[in-house]
Coordinates of C-alpha atoms in Angstrom, one line a residue:
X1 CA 118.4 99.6 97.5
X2 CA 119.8 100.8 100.6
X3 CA 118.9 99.7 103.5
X4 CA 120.1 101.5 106.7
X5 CA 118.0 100.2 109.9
X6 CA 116.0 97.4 110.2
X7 CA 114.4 96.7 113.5
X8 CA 112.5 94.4 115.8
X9 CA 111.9 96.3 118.9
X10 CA 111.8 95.0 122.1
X11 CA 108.5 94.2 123.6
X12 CA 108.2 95.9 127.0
X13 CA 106.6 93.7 129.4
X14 CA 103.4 94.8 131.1
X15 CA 104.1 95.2 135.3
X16 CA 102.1 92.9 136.9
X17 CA 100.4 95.9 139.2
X18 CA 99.5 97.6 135.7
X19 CA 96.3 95.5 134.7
X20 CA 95.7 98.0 132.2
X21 CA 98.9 97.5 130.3
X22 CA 99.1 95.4 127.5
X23 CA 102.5 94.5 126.0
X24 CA 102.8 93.9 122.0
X25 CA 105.2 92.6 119.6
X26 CA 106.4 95.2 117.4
X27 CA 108.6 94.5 113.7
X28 CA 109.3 97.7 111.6
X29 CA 112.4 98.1 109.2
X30 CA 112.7 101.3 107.7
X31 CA 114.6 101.2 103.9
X32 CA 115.8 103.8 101.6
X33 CA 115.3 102.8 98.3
X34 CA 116.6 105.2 95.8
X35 CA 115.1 108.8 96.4
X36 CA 112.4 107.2 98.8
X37 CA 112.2 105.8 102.4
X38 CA 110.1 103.5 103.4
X39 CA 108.8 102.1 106.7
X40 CA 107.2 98.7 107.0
X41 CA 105.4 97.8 110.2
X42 CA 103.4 95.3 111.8
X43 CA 100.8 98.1 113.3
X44 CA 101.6 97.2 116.7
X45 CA 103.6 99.7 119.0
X46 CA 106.8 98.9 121.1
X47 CA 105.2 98.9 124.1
X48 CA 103.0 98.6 126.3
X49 CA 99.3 100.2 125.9
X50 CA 96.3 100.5 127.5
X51 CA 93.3 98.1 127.1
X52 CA 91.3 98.0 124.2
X53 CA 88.4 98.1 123.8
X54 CA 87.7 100.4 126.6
X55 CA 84.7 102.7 128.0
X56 CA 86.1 105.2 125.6
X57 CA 87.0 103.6 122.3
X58 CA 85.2 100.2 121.0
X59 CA 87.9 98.6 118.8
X60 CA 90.4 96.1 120.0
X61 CA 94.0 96.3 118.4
X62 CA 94.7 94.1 115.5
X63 CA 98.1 93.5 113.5
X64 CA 99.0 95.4 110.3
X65 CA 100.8 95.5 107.1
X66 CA 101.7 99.1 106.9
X67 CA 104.1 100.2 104.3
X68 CA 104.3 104.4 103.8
X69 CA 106.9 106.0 101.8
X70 CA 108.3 109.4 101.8
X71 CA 111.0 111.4 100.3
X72 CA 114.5 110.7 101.1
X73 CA 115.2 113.9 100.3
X74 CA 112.6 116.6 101.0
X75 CA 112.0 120.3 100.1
X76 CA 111.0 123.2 102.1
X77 CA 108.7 125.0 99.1
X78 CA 106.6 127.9 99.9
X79 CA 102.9 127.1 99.7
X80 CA 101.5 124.8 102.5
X81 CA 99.6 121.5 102.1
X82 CA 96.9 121.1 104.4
X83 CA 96.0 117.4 105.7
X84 CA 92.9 117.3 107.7
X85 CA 92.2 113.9 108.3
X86 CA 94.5 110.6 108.2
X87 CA 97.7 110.3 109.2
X88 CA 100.3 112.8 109.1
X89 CA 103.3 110.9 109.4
X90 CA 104.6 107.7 110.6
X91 CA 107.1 107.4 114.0
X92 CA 110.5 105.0 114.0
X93 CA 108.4 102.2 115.6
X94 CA 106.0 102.0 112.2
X95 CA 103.2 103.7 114.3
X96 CA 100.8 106.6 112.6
X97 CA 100.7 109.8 113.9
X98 CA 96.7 111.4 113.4
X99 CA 95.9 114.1 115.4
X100 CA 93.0 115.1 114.0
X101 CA 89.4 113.3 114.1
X102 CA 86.4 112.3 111.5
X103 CA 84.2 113.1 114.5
X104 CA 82.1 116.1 114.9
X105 CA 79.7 117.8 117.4
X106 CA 76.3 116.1 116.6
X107 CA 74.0 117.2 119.9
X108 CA 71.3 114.4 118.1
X109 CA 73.8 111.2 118.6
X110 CA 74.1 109.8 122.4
X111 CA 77.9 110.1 122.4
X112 CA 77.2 114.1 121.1
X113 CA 79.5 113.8 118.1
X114 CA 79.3 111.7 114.9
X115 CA 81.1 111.5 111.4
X116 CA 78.1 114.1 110.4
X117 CA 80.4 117.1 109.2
X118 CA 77.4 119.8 108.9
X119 CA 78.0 121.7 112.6
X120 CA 81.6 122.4 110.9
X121 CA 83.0 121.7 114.8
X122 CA 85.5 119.0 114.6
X123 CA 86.7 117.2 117.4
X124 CA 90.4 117.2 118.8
X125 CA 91.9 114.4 119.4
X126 CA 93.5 115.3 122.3
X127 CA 90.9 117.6 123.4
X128 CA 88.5 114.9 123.8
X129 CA 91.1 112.3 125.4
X130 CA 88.7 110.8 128.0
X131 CA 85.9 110.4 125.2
X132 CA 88.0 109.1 122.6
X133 CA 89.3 106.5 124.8
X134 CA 92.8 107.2 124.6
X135 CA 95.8 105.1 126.8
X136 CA 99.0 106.3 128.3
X137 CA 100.8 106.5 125.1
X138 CA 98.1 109.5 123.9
X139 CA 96.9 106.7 121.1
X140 CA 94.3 104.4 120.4
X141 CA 92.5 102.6 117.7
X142 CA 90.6 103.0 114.9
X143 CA 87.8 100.3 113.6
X144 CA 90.2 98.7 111.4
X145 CA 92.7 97.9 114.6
X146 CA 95.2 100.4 113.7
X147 CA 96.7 101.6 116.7
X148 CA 97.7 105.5 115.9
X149 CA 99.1 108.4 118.4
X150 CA 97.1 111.7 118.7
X151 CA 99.6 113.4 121.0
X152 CA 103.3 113.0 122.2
X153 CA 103.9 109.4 121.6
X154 CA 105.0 108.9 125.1
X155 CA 106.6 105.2 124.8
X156 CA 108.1 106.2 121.5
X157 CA 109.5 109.1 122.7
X158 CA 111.1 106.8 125.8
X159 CA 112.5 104.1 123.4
X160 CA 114.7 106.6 121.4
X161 CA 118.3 107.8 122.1
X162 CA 117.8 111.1 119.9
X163 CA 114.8 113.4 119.3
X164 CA 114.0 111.9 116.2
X165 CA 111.0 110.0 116.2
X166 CA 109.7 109.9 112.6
X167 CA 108.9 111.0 109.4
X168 CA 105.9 113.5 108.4
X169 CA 103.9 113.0 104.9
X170 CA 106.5 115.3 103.0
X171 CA 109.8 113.4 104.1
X172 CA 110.6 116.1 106.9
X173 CA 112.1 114.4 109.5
X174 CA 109.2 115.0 113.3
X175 CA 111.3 115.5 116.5
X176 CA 110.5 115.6 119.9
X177 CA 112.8 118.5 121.8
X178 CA 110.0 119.3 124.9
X179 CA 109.6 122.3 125.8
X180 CA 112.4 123.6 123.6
X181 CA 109.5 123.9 120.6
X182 CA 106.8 125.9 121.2
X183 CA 103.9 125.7 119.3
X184 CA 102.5 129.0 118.2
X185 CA 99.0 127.8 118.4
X186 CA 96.9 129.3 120.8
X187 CA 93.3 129.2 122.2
X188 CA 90.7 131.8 121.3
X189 CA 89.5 133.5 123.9
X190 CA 85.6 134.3 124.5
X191 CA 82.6 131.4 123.8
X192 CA 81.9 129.4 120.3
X193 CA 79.3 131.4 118.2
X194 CA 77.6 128.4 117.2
X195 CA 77.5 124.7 117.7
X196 CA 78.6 123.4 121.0
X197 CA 78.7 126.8 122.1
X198 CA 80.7 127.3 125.6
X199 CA 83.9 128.6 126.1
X200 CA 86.9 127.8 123.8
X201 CA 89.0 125.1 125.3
X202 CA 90.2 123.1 123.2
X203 CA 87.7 119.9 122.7
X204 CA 87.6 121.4 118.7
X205 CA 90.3 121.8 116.5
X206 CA 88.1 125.1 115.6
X207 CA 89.2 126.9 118.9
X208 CA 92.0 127.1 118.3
X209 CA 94.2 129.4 116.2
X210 CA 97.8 130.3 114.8
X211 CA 99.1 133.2 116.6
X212 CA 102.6 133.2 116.1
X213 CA 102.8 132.8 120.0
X214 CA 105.5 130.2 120.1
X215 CA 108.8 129.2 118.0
X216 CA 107.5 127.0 115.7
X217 CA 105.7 128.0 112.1
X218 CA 102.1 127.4 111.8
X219 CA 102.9 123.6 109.7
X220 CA 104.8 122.9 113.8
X221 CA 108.0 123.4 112.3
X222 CA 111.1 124.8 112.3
X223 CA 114.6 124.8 112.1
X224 CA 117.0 121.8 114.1
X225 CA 121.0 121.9 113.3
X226 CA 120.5 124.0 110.3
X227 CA 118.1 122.1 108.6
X228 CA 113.8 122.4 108.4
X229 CA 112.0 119.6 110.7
X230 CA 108.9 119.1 112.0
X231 CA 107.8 119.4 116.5
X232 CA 105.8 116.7 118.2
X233 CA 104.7 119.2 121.0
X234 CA 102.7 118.5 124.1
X235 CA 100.3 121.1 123.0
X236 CA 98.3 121.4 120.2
X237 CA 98.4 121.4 117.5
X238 CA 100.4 118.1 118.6
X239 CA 102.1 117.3 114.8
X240 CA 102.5 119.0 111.9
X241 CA 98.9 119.4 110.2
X242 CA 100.1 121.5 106.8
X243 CA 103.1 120.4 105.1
X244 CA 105.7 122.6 103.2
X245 CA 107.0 119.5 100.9
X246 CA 105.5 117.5 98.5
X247 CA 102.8 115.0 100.4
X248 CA 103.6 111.5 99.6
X249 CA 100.4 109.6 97.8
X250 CA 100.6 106.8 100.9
X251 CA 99.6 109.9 102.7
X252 CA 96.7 111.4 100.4

């Protein structure tokens, strides 16, 4: 077993003007045992977040055992896996990247969405921020306590000396460059035929569509020194949500 970084991060302290930050005390150690590597965590981030349970978001952050495992040494094949819902990955600091949602537009529940999947209008994460209760760090938490980042992982992305900042489902590497990768996802234009109806501005993952618009492939990825990774962007579609290697079960 090789093991070639294990961490304790360094809690960032809350300021004492920022009532709404709460600092945490993160553990992860990331192993590489034979053709695998794995990253153990605690759950909780290293750094500060928001307060939960908030206006948006009911659930209070708990700590985790969180072990996922991905290929040491991943393949770029040439069919896409789609992952929908779940986590798509898993940063340095043992924190889950899930853009996506289980939520959908519902117009009979108060909030107007629910886990009820018929309207087929699913709701983005990041589209629906302010609703879904999300902090500073574009994360929150699910009803188990699992704190998990829908968008650019802004305190991760702060605590690391390269652009490196995880690991998606199929072993790819995720990297935050900024505005160096482009997604190529783009909104459509016009209203929603159905459900919500309205214009198309990104509150569903449905309005929006691959276009080829930016630098990266319709998976967010592309190529960094030679070699295939996955983007992080600050648009949508945030992470990689199709995968070109083999998903990892601790994915599935």
């Amino acid at each position: 077993m090789k093991k070639f970084c294990i961490t304790t991060m360094a809690v960032i302290a809350a300021s004492a003007t920022a009532t709404t930050a709460l600092a945490h005390d993160n553990h992860v150690s990331i192993e590489q045992t034979g053709d695998q590597i794995c990253i153990t965590s605690n759950g909780l981030p290293n750094h500060a977040t928001g307060t939960f349970p908030n206006r948006g978001n009911p659930h209070s952050i708990s700590e985790q055992r969180l072990r996922h495992c991905v290929s040491a040494n991943p393949v770029k094949g040439s069919r896409k896996t789609d992952i929908t819902r779940g986590p798509v990955g898993i940063g340095l600091n043992g924190i889950l990247f899930r853009p996506e949602t289980a939520d959908y537009y519902d117009p009979s529940s108060p909030r107007g969405f629910s886990r009820d999947r018929s309207s087929g209008w699913n709701l983005e994460g990041m589209g629906a921020a302010e609703l879904l209760g999300m902090d500073q760090h574009n994360a929150h938490v699910d009803n188990r306590g699992i704190y998990h980042y829908h968008g650019k992982p802004e305190g991760l992305v702060a605590s690391v000396s390269s652009t490196h900042i995880g690991y998606a489902a199929d072993g790819h590497e995720i990297h935050y460059a900024g505005s160096a990768a482009q997604s190529g996802w783009t909104l459509k234009s016009g209203t929603r035929p159905s459900g919500p109806g309205g214009a198309y501005d990104g509150t569903y993952v449905e309005d929006w569509e691959f276009t080829g618009a930016g630098n990266l492939d319709e998976c967010n990825g592309g190529t960094l020194d030679g070699r295939y990774v996955y983007f992080a962007t600050d648009a949508f579609p945030f992470y990689p949500r199709c995968f070109w290697g083999d998903v990892s079960s601790d994915f599935r």
